[in-house]
Short mmCIF file of C-alpha atoms and ligand atoms in Angstrom, two decimals:
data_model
loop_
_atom_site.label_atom_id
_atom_site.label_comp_id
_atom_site.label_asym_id
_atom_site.label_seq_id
_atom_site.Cartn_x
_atom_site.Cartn_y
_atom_site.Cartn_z
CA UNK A 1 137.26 56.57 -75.42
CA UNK A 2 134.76 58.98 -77.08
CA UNK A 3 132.60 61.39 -75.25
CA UNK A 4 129.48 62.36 -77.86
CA UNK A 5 125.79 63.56 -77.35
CA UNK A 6 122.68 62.06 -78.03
CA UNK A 7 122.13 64.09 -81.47
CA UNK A 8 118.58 64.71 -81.64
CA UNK A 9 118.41 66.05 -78.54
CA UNK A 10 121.63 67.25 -78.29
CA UNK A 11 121.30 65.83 -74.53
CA UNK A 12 125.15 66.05 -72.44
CA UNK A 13 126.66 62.96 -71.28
CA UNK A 14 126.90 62.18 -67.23
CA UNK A 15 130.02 63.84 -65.81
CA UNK A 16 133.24 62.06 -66.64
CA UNK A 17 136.10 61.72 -63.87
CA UNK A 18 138.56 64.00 -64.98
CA UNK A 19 142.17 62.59 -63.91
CA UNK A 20 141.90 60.77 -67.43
CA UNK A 21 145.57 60.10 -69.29
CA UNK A 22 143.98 60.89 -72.25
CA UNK A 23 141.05 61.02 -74.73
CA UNK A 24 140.71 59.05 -77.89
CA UNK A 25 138.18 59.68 -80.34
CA UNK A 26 136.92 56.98 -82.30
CA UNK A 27 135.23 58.77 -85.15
CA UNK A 28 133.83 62.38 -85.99
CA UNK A 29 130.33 61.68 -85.54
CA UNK A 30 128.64 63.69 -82.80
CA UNK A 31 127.16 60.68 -80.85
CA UNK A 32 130.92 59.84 -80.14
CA UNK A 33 132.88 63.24 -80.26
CA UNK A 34 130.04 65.82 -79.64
CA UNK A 35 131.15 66.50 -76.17
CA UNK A 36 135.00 66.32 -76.16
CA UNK A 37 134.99 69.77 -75.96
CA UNK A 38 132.81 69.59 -72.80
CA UNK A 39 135.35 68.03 -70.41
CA UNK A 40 137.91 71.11 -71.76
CA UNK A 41 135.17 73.39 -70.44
CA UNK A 42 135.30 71.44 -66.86
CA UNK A 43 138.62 71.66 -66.34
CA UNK A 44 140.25 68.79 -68.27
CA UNK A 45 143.46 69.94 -69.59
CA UNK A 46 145.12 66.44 -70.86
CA UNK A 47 145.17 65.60 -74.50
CA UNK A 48 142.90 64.13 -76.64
CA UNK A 49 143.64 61.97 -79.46
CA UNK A 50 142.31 60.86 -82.91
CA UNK A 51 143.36 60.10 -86.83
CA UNK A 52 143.70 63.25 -88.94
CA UNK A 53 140.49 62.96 -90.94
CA UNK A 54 138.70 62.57 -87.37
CA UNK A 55 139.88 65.91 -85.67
CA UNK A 56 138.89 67.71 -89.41
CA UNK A 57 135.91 66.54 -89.33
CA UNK A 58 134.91 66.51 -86.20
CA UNK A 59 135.79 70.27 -85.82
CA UNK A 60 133.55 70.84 -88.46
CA UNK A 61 130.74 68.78 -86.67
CA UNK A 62 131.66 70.46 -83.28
CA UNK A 63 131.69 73.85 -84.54
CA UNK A 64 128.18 73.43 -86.46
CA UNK A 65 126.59 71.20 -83.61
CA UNK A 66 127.41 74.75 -81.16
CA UNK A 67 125.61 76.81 -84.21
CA UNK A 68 122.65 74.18 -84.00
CA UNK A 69 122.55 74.36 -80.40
CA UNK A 70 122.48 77.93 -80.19
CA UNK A 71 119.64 78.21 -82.79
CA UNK A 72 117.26 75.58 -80.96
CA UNK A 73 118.15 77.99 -77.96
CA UNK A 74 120.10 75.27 -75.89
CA UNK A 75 122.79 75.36 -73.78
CA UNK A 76 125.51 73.43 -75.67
CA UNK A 77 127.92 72.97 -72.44
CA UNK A 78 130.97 74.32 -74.20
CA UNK A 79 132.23 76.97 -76.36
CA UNK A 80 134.02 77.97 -79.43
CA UNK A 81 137.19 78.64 -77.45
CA UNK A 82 136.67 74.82 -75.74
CA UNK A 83 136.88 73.58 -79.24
CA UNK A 84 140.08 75.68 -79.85
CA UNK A 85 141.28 74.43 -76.84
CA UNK A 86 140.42 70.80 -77.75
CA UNK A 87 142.57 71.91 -80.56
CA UNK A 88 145.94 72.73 -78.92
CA UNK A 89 145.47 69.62 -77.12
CA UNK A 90 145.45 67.25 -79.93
CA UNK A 91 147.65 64.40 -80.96
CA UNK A 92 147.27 62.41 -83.89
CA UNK A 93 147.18 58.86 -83.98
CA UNK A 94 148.05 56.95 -87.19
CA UNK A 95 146.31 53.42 -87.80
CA UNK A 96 148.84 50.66 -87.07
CA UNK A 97 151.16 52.91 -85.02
CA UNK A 98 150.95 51.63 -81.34
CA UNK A 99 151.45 54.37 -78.64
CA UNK A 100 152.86 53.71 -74.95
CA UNK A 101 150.16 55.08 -72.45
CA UNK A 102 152.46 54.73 -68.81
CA UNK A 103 151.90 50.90 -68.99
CA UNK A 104 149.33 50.30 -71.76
CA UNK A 105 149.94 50.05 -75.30
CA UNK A 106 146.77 51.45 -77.57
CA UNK A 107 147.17 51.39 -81.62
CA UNK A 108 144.16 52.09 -83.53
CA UNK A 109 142.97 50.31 -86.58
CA UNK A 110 140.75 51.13 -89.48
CA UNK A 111 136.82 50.11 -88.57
CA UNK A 112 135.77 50.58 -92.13
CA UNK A 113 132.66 53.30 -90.63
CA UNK A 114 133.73 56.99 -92.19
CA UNK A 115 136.97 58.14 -93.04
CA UNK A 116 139.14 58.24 -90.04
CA UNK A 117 137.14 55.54 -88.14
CA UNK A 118 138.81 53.35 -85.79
CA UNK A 119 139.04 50.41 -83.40
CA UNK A 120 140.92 51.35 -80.33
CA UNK A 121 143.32 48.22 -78.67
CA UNK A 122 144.58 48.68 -75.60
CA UNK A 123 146.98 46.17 -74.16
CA UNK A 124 147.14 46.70 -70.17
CA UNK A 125 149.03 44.30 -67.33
CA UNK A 126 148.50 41.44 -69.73
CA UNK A 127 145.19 41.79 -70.78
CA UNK A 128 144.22 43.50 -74.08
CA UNK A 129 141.13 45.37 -75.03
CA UNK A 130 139.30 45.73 -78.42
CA UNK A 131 136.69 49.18 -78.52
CA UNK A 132 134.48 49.40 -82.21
CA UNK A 133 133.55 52.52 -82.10
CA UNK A 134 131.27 52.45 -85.03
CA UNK A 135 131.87 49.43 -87.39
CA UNK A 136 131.07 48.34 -90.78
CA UNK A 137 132.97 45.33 -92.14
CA UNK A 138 131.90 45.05 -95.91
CA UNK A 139 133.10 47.59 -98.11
CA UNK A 140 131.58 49.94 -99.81
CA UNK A 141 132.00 52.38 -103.07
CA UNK A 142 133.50 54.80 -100.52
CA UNK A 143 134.92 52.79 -97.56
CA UNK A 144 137.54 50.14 -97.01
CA UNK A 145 136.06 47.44 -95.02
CA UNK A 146 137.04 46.77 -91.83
CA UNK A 147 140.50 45.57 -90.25
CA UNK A 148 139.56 41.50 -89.65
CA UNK A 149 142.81 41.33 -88.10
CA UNK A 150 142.57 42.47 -84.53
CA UNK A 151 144.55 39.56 -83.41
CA UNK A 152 143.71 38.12 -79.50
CA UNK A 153 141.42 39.90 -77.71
CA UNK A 154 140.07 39.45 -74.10
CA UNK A 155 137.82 42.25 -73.92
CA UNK A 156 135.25 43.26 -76.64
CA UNK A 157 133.04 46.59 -76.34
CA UNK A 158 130.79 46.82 -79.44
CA UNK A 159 128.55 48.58 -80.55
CA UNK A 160 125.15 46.97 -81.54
CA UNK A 161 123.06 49.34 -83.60
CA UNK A 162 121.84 46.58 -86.11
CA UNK A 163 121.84 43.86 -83.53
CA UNK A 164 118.39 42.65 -84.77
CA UNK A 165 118.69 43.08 -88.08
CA UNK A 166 120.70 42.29 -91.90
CA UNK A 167 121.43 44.43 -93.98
CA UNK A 168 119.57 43.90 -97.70
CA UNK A 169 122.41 43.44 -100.80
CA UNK A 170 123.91 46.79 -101.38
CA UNK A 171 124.61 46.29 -104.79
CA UNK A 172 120.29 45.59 -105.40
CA UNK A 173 119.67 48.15 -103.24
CA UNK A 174 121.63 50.68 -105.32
CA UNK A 175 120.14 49.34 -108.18
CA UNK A 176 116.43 50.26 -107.21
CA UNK A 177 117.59 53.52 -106.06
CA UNK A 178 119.56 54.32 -109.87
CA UNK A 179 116.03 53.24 -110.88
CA UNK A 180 113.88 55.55 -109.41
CA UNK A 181 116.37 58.31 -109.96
CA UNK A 182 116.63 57.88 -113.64
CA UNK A 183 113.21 57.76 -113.68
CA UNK A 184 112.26 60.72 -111.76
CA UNK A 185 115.15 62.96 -114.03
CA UNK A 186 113.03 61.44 -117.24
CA UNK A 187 110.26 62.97 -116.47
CA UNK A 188 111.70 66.43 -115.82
CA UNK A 189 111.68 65.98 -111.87
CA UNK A 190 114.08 66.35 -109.22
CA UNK A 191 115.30 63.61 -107.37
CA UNK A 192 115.74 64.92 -103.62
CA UNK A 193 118.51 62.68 -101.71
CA UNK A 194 118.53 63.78 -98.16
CA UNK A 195 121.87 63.13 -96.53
CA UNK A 196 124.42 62.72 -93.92
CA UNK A 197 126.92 65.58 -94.47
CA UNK A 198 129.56 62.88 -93.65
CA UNK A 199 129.92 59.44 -95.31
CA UNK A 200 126.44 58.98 -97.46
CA UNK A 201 126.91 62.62 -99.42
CA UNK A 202 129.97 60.89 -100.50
CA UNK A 203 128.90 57.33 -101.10
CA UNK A 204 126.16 59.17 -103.32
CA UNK A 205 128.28 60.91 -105.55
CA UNK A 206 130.61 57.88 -106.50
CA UNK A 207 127.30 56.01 -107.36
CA UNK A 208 125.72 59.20 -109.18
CA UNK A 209 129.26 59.29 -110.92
CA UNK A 210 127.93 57.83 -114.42
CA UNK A 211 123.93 59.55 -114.27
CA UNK A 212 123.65 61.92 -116.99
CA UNK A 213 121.25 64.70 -115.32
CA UNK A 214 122.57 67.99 -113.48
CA UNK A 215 123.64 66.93 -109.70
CA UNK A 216 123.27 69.73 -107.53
CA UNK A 217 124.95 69.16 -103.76
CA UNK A 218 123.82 71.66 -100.81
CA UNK A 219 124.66 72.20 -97.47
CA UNK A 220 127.25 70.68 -95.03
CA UNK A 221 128.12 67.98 -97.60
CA UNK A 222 130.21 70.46 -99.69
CA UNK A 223 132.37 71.10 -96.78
CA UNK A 224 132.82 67.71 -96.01
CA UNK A 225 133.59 66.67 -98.97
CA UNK A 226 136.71 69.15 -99.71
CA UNK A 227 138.08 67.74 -95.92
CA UNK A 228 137.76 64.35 -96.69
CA UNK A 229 139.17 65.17 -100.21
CA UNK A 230 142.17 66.32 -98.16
CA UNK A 231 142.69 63.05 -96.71
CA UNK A 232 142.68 60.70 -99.79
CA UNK A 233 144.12 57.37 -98.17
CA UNK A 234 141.04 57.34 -95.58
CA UNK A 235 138.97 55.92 -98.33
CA UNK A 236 138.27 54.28 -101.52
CA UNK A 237 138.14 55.88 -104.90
CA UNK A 238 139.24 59.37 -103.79
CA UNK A 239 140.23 60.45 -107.97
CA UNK A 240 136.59 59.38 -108.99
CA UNK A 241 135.54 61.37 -105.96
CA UNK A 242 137.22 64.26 -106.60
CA UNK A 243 135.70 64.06 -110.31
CA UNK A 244 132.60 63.87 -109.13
CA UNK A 245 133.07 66.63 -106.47
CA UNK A 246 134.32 68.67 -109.34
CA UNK A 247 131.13 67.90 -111.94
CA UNK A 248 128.85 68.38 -109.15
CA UNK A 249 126.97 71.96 -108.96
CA UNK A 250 127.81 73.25 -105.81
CA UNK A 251 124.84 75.60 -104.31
CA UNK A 252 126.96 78.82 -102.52
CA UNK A 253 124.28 81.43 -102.89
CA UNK A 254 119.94 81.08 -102.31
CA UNK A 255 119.20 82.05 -105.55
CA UNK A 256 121.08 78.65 -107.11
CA UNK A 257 118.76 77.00 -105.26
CA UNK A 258 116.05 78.16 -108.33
CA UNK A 259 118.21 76.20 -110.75
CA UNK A 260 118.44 73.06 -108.97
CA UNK A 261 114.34 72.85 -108.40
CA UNK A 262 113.49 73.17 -112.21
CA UNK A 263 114.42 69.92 -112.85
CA UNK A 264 115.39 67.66 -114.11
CA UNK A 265 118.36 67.09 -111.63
CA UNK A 266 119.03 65.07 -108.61
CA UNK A 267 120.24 67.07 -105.22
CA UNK A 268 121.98 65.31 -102.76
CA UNK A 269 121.66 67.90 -99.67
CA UNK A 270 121.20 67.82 -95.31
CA UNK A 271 120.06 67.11 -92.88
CA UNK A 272 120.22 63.30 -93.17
CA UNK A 273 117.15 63.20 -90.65
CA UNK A 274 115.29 66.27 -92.07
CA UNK A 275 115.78 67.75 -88.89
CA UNK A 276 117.23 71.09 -90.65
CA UNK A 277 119.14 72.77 -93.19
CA UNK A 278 118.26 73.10 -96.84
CA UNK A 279 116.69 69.75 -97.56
CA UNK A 280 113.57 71.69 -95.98
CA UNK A 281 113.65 74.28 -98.43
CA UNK A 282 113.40 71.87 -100.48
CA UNK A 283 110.90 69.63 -99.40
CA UNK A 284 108.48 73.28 -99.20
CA UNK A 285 109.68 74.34 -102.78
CA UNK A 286 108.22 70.73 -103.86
CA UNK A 287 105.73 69.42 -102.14
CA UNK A 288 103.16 69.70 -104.76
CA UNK A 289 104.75 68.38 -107.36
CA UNK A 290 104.17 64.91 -108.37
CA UNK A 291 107.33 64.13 -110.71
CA UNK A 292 109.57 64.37 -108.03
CA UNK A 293 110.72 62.03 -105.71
CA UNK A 294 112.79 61.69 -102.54
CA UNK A 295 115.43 58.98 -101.14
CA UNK A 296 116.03 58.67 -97.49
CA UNK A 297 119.55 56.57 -97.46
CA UNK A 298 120.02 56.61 -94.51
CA UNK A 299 118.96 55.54 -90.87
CA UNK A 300 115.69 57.63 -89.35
CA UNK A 301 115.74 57.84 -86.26
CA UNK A 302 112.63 57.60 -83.49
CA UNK A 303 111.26 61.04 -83.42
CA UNK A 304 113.12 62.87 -86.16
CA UNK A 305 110.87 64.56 -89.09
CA UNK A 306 112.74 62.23 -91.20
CA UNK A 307 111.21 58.82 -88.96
CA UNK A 308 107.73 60.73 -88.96
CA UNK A 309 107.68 61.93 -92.51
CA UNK A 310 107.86 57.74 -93.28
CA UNK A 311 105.27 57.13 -90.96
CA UNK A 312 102.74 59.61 -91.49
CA UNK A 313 103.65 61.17 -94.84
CA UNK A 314 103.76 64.55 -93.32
CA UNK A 315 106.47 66.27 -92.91
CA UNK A 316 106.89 68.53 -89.89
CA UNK A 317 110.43 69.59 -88.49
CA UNK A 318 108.58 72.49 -86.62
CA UNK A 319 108.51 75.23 -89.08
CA UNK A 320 107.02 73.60 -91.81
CA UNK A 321 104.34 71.45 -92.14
CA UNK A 322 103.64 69.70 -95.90
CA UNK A 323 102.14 66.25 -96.71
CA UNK A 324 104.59 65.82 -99.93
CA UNK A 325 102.58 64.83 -103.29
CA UNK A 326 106.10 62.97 -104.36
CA UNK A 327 106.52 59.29 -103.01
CA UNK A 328 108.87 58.92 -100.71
CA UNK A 329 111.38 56.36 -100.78
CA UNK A 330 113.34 54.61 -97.84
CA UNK A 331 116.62 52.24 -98.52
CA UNK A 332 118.87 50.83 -96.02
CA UNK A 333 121.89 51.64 -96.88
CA UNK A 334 123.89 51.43 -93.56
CA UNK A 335 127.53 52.89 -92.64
CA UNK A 336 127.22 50.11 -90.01
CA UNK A 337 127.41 45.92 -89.52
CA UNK A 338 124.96 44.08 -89.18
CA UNK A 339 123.67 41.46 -86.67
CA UNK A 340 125.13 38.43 -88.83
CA UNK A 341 128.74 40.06 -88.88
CA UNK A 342 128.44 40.80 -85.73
CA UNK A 343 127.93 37.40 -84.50
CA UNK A 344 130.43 36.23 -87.30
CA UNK A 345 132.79 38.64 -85.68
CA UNK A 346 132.10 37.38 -81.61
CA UNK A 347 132.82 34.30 -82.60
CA UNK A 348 136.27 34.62 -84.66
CA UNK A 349 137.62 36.97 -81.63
CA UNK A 350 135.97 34.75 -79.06
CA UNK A 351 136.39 37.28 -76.39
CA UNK A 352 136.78 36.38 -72.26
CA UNK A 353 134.40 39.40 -71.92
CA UNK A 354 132.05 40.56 -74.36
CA UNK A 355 130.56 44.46 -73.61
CA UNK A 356 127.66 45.46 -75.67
CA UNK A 357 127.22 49.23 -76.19
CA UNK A 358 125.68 52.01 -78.90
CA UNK A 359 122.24 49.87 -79.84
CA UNK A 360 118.48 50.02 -78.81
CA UNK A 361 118.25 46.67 -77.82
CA UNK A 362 121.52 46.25 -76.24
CA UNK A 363 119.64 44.13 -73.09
CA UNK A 364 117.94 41.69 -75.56
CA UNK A 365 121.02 41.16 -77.24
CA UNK A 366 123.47 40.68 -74.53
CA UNK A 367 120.87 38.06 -73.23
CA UNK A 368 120.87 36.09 -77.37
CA UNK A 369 124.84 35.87 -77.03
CA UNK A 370 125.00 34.80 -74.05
CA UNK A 371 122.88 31.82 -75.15
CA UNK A 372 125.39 31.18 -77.89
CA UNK A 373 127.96 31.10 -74.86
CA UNK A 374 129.73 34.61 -74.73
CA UNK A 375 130.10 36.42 -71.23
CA UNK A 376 128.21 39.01 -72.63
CA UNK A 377 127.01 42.07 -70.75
CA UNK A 378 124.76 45.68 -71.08
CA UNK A 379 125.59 48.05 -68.95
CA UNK A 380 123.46 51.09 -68.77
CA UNK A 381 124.41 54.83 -68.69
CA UNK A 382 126.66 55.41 -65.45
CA UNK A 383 126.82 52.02 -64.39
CA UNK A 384 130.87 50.62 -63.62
CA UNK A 385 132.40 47.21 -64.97
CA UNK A 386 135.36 45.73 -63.49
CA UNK A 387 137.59 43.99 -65.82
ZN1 LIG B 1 129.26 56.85 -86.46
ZN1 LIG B 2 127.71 56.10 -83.46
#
């Protein structure tokens, strides 16, 4: 279940057996499906399996990850032709529509994260398994929550990215961030909204859906947009989405890129992490400008130019080095759970084994739930559980 890459340094995982019955992909993001392609380049000729909107998106991910790669000058471990043969390999898997494995049983069911997103169950010699993947369980303008209904489980693996942490109310949170939007546009700026390509472009159109100024959208976004667009059950609101696709200026050529900057209009564009693409255009184009403003919506992680640019207030991705005159604005608006439903979740599934993976403080964590009386475990990179 899910082979990805450490994103920001687009670092390979360890070496996976390869007599595997199968693949399943949780979700498109790269830190769980950025290396599928990988095992077809060593060899691995089985198939690999995943909802519809994953494999679209993820080919989109895979295929721009390689580009990435390639640019940074690193050795991405596969090629276009492993992705094409990840391709002819792959079987989708409908939510709710168990599949015989020899003698397991897996069904997947929505985990509320980005279109496609699932839990994987796997019901073995008596014993049945419950993987997250990623996992948000409130909903969202754009995503269905969770499925609450996993039914008995023995053996939890979840992921713990906001194992220390709530999430603040969504609904204030968007609030402050129409604020400062509105505001900005008033005074003839531009309103810069950094973004992930998949899940927050979209969540930021349905909320921009009712703001009078010009919305501009850039980069990888567009493209996600049209695939998700193709797979309208996979999330909430997909006619105002469309609509909002639709009224949104789409920026195809550099010199549209003049438009959006004279203000006032709001662009919603990537990288999510300021790593790359056009947001740092942007940020260059603006930097002395004081009526503008930028929103970072989503998670920074340590090291990114995103992460430093809130630290330091300069922004630095390698090519470009600015200290911004615009403030710059950081909300928490998470495609994942947080530690309370977490906890909340633990204890409704009250699992034999509990397996803590995809968090920072994964050892900390294990160690608080096991004082709350869950057989809770850690494991690091390469290690093997029995279960
Ligand atoms: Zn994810
Ligand atoms: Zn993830």
């Amino acid at each position: 279940m899910d082979y990805g890459i450490e994103v920001q340094q687009s670092k390979s995982p360890l070496p996976p057996p390869l007599d595997l019955d199968g693949v399943i992909i949780t979700h498109a993001h790269l830190d769980h499906s950025g290396f599928v392609p990988g095992l077809y380049s060593r060899g691995y000729n089985g198939r690999t399996f995943a909802t519809p909107a994953t494999f679209d998106l993820s080919h989109m991910l895979l295929e721009d990850s390689l580009k990435v790669q390639r640019k940074r000058g690193m050795a991405p471990g596969f090629s276009s032709q492993d992705i094409k043969r990840m391709g002819r390999k792959e079987k989708i898997m409908n939510f709710k529509e168990p599949q015989e494995f020899g003698s397991s049983t897996v069904e997947l069911l929505s985990a509320g994260h980005i279109p496609g997103a699932a839990f994987v169950k796997i019901e073995s010699r008596g014993k049945t398994l419950l993987y997250t993947g990623d996992v948000k369980f409130i909903p969202t303008d754009f995503m269905f929550g969770a499925e609450e209904n996993v039914g008995d489980i023995d053996i939890l693996i979840s992921e713990s990215t906001y194992s220390y942490k709530n999430h603040p109310d969504r609904s204030k949170l968007k609030a402050q961030l129409m604020n400062i939007i509105e505001e900005t546009c008033h005074n003839g700026g531009v309103a810069l909204l950094p973004s992930f390509a998949v899940g927050r472009t979209q969540e930021l159109l349905l909320m921009l859906q009712d703001v009078q100024f010009p919305i501009y959208l850039d980069g990888m976004g567009i493209r996600a947009t049209q695939r998700m667009l193709s797979h309208p059950k996979s999330f909430r609101n997909a006619g105002m989405l469309s609509q909002a696709f639709e009224n949104a200026h789409k920026i195809r050529k550099n010199h549209d890129r003049s438009d959006a900057l004279k203000g006032p209009s709001i662009i919603i564009t990537t990288a999510g992490m300021l790593q790359g693409g056009p947001v740092s255009f942007y940020i260059s184009k603006l930097a002395d400008r004081k009526d503008c403003a930028m929103a970072l919506t989503g998670y920074q992680v340590e090291g990114t130019a995103g992460r430093n640019l809130l630290e330091t207030g300069i922004y630095d991705n390698g090519e470009i080095n600015v200290q911004p005159a615009f403030p710059i604005h950081y909300f928490d608006f998470s495609a994942h759970t947080d530690r309370d439903h977490l906890i909340k979740f633990y204890k409704r599934v009250n699992p034999e084994k509990l397996i803590l993976v995809h968090g920072d403080r994964t050892p900390e964590f294990a160690e608080e739930v096991r004082g709350m009386g869950f057989d809770a475990v850690a494991p690091k990179n390469g290690d093997r559980l029995t279960v």
